[in-house]
Short mmCIF file of C-alpha atoms and ligand atoms in Angstrom, two decimals:
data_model
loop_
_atom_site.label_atom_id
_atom_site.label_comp_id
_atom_site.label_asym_id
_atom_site.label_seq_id
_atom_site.Cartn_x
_atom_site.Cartn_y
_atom_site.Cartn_z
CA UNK H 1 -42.47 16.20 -131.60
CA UNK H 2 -42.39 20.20 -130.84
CA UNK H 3 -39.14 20.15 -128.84
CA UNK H 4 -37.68 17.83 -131.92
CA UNK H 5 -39.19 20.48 -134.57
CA UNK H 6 -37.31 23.38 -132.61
CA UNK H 7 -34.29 21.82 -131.89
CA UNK H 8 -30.93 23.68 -133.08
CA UNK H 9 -28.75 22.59 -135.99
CA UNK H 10 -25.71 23.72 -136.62
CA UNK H 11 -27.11 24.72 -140.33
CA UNK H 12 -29.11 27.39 -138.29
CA UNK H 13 -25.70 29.25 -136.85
CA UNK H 14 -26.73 30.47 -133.44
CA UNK H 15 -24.21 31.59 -131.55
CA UNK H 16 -23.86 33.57 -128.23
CA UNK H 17 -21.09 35.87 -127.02
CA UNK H 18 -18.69 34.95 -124.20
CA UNK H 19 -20.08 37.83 -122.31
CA UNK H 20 -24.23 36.91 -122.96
CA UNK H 21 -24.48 34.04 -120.93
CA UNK H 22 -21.50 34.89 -119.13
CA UNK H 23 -23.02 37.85 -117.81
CA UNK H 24 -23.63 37.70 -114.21
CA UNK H 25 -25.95 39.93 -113.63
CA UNK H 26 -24.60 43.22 -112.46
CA UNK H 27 -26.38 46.38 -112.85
CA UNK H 28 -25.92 50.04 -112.24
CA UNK H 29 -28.05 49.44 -108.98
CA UNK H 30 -26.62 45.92 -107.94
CA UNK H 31 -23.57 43.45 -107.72
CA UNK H 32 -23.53 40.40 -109.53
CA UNK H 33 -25.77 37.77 -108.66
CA UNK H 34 -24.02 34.86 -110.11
CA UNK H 35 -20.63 33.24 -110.28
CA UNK H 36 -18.82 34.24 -112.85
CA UNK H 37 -17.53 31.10 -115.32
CA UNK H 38 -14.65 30.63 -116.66
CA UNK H 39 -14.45 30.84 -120.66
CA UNK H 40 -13.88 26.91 -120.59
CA UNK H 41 -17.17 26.40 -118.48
CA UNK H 42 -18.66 28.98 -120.60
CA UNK H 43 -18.13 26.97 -123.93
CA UNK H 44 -19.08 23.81 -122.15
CA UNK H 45 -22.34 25.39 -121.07
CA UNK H 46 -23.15 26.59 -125.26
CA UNK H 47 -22.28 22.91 -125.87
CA UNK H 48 -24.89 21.89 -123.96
CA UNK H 49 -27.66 24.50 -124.82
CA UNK H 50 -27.03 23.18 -129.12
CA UNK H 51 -25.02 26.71 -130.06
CA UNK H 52 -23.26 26.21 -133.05
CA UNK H 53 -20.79 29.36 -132.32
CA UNK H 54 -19.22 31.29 -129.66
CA UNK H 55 -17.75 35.09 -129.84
CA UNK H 56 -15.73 36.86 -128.02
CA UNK H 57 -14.56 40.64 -127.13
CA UNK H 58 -10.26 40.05 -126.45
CA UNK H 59 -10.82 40.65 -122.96
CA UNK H 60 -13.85 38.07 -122.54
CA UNK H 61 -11.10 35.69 -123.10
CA UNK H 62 -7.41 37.33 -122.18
CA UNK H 63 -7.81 39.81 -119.11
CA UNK H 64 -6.70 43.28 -120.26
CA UNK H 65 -3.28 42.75 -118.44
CA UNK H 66 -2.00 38.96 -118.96
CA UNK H 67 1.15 38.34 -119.68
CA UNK H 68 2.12 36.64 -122.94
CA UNK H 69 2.43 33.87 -121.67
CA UNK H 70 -0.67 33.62 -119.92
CA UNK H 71 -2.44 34.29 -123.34
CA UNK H 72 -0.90 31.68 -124.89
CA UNK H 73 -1.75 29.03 -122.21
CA UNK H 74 -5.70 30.88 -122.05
CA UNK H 75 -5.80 30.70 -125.85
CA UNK H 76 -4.60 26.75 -125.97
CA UNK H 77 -7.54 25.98 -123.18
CA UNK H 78 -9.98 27.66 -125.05
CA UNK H 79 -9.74 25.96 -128.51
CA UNK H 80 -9.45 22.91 -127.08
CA UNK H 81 -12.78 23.42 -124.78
CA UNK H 82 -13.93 24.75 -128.28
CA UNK H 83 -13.23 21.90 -130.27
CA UNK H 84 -14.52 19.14 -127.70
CA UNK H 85 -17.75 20.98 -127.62
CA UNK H 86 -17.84 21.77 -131.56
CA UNK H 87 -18.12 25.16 -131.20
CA UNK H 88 -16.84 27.57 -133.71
CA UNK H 89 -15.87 31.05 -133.11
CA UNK H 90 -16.98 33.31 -135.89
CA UNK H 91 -16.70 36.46 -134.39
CA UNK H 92 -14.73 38.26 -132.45
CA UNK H 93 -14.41 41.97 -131.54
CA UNK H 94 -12.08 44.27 -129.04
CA UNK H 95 -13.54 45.96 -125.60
CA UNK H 96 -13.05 49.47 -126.04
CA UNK H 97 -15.48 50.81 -123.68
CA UNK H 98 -14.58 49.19 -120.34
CA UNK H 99 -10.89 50.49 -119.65
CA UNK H 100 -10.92 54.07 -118.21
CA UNK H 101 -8.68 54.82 -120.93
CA UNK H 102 -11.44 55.23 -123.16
CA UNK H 103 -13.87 57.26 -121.15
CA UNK H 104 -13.22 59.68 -124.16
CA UNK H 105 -14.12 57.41 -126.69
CA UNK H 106 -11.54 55.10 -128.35
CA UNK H 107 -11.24 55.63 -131.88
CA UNK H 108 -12.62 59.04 -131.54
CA UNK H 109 -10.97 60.26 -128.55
CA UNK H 110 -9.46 63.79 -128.52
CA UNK H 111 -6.38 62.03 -127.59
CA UNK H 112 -4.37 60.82 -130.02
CA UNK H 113 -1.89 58.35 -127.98
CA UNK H 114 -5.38 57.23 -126.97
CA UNK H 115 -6.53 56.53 -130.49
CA UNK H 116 -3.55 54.95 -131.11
CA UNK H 117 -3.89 52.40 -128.06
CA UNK H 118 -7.58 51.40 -129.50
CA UNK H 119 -6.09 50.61 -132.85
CA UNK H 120 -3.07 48.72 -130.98
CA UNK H 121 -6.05 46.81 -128.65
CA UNK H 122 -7.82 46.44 -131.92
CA UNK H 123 -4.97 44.83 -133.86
CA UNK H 124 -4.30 42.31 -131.08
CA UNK H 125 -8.22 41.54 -130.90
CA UNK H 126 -7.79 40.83 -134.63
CA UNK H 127 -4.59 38.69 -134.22
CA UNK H 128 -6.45 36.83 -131.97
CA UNK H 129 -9.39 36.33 -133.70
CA UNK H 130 -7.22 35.42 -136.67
CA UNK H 131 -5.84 32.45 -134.30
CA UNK H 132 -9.41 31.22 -133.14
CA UNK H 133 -10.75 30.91 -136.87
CA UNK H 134 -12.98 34.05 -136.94
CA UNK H 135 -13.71 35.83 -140.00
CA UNK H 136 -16.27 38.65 -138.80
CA UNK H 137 -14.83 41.44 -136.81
CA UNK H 138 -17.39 42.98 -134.98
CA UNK H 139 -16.86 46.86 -134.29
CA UNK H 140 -18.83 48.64 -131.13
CA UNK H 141 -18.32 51.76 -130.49
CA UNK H 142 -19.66 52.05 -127.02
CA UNK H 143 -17.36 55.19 -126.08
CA UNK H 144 -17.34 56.82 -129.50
CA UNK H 145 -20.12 59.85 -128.38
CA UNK H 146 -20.41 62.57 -125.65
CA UNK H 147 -22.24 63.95 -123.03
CA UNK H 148 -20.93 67.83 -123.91
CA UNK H 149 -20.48 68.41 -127.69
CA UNK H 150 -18.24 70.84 -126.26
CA UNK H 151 -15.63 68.53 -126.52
CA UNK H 152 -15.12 67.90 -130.03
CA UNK H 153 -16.82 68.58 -133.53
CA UNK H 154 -18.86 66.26 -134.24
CA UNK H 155 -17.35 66.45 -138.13
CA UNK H 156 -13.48 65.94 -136.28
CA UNK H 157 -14.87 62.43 -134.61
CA UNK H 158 -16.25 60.81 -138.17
CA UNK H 159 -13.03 61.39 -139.53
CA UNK H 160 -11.07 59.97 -136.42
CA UNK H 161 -13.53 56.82 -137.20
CA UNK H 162 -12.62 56.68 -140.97
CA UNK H 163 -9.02 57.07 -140.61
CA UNK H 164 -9.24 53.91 -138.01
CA UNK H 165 -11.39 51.69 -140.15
CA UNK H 166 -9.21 52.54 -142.78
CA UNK H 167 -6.18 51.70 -141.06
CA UNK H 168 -8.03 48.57 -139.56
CA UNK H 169 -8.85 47.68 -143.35
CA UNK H 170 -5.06 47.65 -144.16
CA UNK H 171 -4.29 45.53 -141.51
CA UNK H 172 -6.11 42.52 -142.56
CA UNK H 173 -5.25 42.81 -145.61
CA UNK H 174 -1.65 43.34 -145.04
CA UNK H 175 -1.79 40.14 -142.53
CA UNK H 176 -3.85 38.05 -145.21
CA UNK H 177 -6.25 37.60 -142.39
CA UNK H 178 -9.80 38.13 -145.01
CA UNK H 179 -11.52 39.40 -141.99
CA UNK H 180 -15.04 41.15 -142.71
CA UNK H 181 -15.67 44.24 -140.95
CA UNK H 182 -19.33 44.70 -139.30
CA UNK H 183 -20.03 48.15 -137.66
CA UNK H 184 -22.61 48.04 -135.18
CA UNK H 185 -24.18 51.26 -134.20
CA UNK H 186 -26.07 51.95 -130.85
CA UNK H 187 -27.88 55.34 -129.95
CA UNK H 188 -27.24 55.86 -126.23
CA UNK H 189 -25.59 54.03 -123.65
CA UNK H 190 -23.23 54.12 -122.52
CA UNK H 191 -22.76 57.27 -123.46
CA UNK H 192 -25.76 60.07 -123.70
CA UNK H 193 -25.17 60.45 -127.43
CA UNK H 194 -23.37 57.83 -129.56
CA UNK H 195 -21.73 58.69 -133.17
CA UNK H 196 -23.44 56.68 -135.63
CA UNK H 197 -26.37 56.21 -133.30
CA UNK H 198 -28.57 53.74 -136.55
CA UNK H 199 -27.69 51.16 -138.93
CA UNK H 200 -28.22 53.72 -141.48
CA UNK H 201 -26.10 56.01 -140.26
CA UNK H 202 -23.04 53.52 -140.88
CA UNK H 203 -24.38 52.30 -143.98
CA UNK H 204 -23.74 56.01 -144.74
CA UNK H 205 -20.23 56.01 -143.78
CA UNK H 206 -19.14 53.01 -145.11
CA UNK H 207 -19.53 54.42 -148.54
CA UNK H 208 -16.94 56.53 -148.00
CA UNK H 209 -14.26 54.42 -146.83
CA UNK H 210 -10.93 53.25 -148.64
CA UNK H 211 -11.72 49.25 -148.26
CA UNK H 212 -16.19 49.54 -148.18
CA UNK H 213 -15.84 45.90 -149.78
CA UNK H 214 -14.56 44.87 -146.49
CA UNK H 215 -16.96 46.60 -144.42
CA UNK H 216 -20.61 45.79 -143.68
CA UNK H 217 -22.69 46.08 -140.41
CA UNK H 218 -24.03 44.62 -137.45
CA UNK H 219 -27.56 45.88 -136.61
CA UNK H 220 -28.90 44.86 -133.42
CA UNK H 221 -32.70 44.79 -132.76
CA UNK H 222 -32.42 46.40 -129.28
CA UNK H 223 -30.03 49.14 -130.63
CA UNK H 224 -33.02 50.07 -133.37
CA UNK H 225 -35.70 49.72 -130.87
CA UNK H 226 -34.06 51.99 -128.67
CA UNK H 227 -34.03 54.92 -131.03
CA UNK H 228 -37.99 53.70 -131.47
CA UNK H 229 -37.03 52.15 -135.08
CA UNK H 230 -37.83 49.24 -137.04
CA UNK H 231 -35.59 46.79 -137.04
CA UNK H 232 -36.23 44.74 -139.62
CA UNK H 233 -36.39 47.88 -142.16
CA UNK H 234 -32.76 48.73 -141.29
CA UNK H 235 -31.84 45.31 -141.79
CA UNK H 236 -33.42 45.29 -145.10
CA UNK H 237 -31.53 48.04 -145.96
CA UNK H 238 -28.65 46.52 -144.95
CA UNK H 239 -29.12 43.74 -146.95
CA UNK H 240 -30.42 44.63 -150.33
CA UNK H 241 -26.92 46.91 -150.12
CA UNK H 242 -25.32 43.71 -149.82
CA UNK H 243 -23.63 44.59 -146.24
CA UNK H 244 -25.28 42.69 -143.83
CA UNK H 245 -22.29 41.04 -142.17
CA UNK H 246 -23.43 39.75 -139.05
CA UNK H 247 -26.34 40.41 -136.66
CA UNK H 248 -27.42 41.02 -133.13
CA UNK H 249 -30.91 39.35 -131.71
CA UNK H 250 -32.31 40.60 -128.70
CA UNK H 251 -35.01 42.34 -127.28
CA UNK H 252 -36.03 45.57 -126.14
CA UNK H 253 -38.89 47.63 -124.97
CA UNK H 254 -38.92 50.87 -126.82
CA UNK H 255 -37.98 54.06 -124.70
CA UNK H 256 -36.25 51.83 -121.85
CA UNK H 257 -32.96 51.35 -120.67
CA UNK H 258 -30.75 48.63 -122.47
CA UNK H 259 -32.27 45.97 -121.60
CA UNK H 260 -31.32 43.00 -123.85
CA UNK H 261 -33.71 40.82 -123.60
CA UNK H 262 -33.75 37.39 -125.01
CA UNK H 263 -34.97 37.70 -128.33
CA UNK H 264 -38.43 37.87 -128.84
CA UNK H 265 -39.27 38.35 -125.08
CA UNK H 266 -40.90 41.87 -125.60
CA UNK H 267 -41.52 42.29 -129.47
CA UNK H 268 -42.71 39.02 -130.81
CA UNK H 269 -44.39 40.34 -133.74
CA UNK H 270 -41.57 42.74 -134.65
CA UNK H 271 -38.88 39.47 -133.97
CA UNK H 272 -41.62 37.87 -136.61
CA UNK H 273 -41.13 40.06 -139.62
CA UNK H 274 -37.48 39.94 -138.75
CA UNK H 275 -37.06 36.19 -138.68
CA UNK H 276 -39.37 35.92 -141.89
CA UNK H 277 -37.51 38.65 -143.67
CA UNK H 278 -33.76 36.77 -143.13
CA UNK H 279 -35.43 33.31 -143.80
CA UNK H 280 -37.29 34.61 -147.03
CA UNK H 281 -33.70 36.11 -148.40
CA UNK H 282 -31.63 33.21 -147.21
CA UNK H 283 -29.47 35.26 -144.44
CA UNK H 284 -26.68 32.64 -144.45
CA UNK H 285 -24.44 34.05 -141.96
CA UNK H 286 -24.20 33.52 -137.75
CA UNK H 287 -27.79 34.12 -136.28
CA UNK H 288 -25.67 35.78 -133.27
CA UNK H 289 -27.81 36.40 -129.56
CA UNK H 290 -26.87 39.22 -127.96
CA UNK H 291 -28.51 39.67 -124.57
CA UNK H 292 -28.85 38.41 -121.19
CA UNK H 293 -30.56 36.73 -118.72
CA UNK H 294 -32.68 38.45 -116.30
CA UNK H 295 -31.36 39.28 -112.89
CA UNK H 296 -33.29 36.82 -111.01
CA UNK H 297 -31.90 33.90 -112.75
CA UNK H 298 -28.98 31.96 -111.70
CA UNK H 299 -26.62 29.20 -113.04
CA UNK H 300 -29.86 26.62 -114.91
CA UNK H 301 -32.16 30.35 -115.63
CA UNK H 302 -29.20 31.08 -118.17
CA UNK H 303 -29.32 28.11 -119.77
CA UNK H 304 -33.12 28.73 -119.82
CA UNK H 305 -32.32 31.88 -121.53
CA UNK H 306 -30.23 30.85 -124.23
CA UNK H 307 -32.54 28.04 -124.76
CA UNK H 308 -35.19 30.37 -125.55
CA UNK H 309 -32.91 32.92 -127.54
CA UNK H 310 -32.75 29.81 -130.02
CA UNK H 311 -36.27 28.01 -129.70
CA UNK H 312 -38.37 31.62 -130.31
CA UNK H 313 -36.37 31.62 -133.62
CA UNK H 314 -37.10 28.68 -134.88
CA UNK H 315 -40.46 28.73 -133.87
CA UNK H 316 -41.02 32.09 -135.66
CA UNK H 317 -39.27 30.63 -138.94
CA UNK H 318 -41.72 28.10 -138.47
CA UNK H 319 -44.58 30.55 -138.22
CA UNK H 320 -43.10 32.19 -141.21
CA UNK H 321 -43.49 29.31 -143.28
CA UNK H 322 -47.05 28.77 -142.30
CA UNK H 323 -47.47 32.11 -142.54
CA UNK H 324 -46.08 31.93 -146.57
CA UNK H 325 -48.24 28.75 -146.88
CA UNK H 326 -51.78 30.19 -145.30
CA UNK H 327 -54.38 30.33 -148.62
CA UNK H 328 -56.33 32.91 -147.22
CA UNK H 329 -52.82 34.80 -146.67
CA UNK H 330 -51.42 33.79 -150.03
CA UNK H 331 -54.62 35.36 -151.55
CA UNK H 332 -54.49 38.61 -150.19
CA UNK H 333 -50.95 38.80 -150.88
CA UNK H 334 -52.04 37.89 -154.57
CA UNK H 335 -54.63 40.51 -154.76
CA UNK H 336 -52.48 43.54 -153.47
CA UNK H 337 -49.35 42.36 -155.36
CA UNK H 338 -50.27 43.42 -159.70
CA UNK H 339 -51.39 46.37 -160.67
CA UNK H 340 -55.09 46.70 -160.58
CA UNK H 341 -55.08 48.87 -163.94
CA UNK H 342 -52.76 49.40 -167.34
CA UNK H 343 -50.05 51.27 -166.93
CA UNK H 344 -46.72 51.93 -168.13
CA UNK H 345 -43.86 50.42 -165.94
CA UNK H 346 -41.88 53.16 -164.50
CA UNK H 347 -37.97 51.07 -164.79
CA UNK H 348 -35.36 52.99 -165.82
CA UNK H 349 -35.38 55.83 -167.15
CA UNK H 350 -35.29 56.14 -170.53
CA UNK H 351 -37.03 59.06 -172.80
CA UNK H 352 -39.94 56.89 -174.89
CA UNK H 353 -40.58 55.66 -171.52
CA UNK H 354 -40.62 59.29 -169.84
CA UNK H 355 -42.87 60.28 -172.36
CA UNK H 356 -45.32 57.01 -172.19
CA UNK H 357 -45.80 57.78 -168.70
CA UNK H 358 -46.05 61.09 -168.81
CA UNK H 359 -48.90 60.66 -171.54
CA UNK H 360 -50.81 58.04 -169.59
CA UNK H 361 -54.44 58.32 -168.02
CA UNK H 362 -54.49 57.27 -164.89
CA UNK H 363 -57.92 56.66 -163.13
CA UNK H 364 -56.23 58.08 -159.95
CA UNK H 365 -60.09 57.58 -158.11
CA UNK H 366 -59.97 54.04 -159.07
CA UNK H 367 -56.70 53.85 -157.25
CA UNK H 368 -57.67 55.75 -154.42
CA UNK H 369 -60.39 53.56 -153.92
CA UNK H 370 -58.85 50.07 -154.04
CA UNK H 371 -59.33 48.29 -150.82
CA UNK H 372 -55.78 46.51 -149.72
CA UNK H 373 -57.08 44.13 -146.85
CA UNK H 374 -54.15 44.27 -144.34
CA UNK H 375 -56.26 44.11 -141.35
CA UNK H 376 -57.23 40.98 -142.36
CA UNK H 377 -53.76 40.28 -143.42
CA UNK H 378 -52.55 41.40 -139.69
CA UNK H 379 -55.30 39.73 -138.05
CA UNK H 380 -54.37 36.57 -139.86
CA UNK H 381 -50.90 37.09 -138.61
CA UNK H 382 -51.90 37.89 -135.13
CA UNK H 383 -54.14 34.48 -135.11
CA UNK H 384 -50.91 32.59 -136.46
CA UNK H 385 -48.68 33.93 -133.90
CA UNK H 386 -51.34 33.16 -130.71
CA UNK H 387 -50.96 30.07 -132.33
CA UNK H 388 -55.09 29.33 -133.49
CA UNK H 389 -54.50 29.10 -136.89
C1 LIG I 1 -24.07 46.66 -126.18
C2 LIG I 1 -23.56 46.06 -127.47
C3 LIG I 1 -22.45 45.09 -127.28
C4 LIG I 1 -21.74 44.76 -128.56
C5 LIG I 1 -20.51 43.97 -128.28
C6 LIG I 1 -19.85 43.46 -129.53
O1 LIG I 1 -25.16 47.20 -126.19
O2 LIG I 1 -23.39 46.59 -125.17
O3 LIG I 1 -24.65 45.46 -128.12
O4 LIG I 1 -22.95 43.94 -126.66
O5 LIG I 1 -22.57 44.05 -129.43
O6 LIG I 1 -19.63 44.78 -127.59
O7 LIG I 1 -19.21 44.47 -130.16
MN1 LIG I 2 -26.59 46.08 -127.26
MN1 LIG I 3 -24.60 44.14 -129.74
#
């Protein structure tokens, strides 16, 4: 039965952040349209829509001024509402964008008491985590960018970022908590120009950090579609470096505000190569939804949402194993896939081999002319995706 075949598991790993379906639906033009639940009722409600994990920002869970006693007592409710809905909490990561503190940026904020408060805030966030079970520690930089670069060197705020990663790294370690780091960049938004606006761009960074072992990243599709970029390229980038840590799955129309959709709801093709491309490596680690429901939906439209989030995926990775199954697909793939004349194999590099390929003949018009098929190879996507074939 379809609703069988695209049921959850908790082999799959979807989870949802506290503040996805806990969103109520406030935007920059219009108050919240629905009550606001409680972390408990929150976990209750992922029980029931067949997530396998939940993940939190600190303040999700412990308002930004509780006592510490009122942690402790928040904390206790929350594992147990955790545990008697089998959730697990893989992930968790600090708000540093929300708190006028940080209208500056956090970690890259000309003030340095202010840099010091996000690594405090991040520290805790960590401790916490470390108390839930998580193991992934998701960072956001939401405030790190400007509206003027007036106000700092751009230069000045990587290194701000490097010492604090590095100082971030040191913690864990020093507090045997074996967290993995996973940097998530964003272009815009909040602010007009975010540091370490793509994937790439971190993948960059992390290369020069003290601890780059412990760091990896978090690409989100919207984030890549909102710089008009291909998600599923940075995430293979991400991967084959071995850093893919975590990721984001949503949805976004390119060129529009930050939407995030549920996933697949504007791209499905583009959610297809990315569901195929994790499947087809064996992506083992939390399949994480990050997005929202739409405005219009209430209390039972959320749970529609997250229902989707986590059917569209597994009825892409089902697609994706038709797709890798299809004869007439597994032919063309076969006839574009060897070479279609001799040649030397390029490899590495190695003089005898520098010279055989330097030597060679090519019949470059032979190459030239070699027809490759991929409309019919789209097409034949296309027609598996409108579900005909
Ligand atoms: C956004 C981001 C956030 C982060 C979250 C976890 O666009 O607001 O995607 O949702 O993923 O803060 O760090
Ligand atoms: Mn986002
Ligand atoms: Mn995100």
């Amino acid at each position: 039965m379809a609703s069988d075949a695209f049921a959850s598991r908790p082999e799959h790993k979807f989870s949802f952040g506290l503040w996805t379906v806990g969103n109520p639906g406030r935007d920059p033009f219009g108050e919240p349209v629905r009550p606001r639940l409680s972390p408990v009722q929150l976990v209750a409600l992922l029980g029931e829509v067949g997530a396998w994990g939940v993940n939190l920002h600190d303040n999700d869970l412990v308002p930004i001024d509780a006592t510490a006693a009122d942690r402790d007592r928040i904390v206790r409710d929350f594992r147990h509402a955790c545990r008697d809905h089998g959730l697990a909490v893989p992930m968790v990561t600090t708000n540093l964008f929300t708190d006028p503190a940080f209208k500056d940026g956090a970690f890259t904020a000309n003030d340095p008491a202010v840099r010091a408060l996000a690594v405090q805030k991040a520290m805790g966030a960590m401790d916490l985590g470390a108390e839930l079970g998580a193991r992934i520690f998701v960072m956001w930089g939401g405030r790190e960018g400007t509206e003027t670069d007036g106000c700092r060197r751009p230069d000045t705020a990587i290194q701000r970022l490097r010492e604090a990663v590095n100082y971030l790294c040191e913690y864990s370690l020093d507090a045997g908590y074996d967290y993995r780091f996973a940097l998530e960049a964003k272009p815009n938004e909040p602010r007009s120009d975010i540091y370490m606006a793509t994937t790439g761009a971190y993948l960059g960074f992390i290369a020069t950090l003290e601890h780059p072992e412990l760091v990896g990243v978090n690409p989100e599709v919207a984030h890549e579609h909102m710089a008009g970029l291909n998600m599923t390229h940075a995430v293979g980038q991400a991967w084959e470096a071995g850093k893919l840590f975590h990721i984001d799955l949503n949805d976004q129309v390119i060129g529009r505000y930050d939407q995030d959709f549920r996933f697949g709801a504007a791209n499905p093709k583009a959610a297809f190569w990315l569901v195929k491309f994790l499947e087809e490596v064996g992506y083992d680690g939390p399949r994480h939804f990050d997005a929202h429901a739409y405005r219009t939906e209430g209390p039972e439209g959320v749970k529609d949402f997250a229902r989707g989030c986590i059917r569209t995926y597994l009825i892409l990775k089902d697609k994706a194993a038709r797709w890798a199954a299809d004869p007439e697909i597994r032919e063309l793939v076969a006839g574009f896939a060897g070479s279609s004349q001799p040649a030397p194999p390029v490899g590495r590099y190695s003089p005898a081999g520098a010279s055989a390929i330097k030597s060679h003949r090519f019949d470059r018009v032979a190459l030239g002319a070699r027809e490759l098929f991929y409309e019919r190879l789209d097409q034949l996507t296309t027609e598996i995706l409108l579900g005909v074939r």
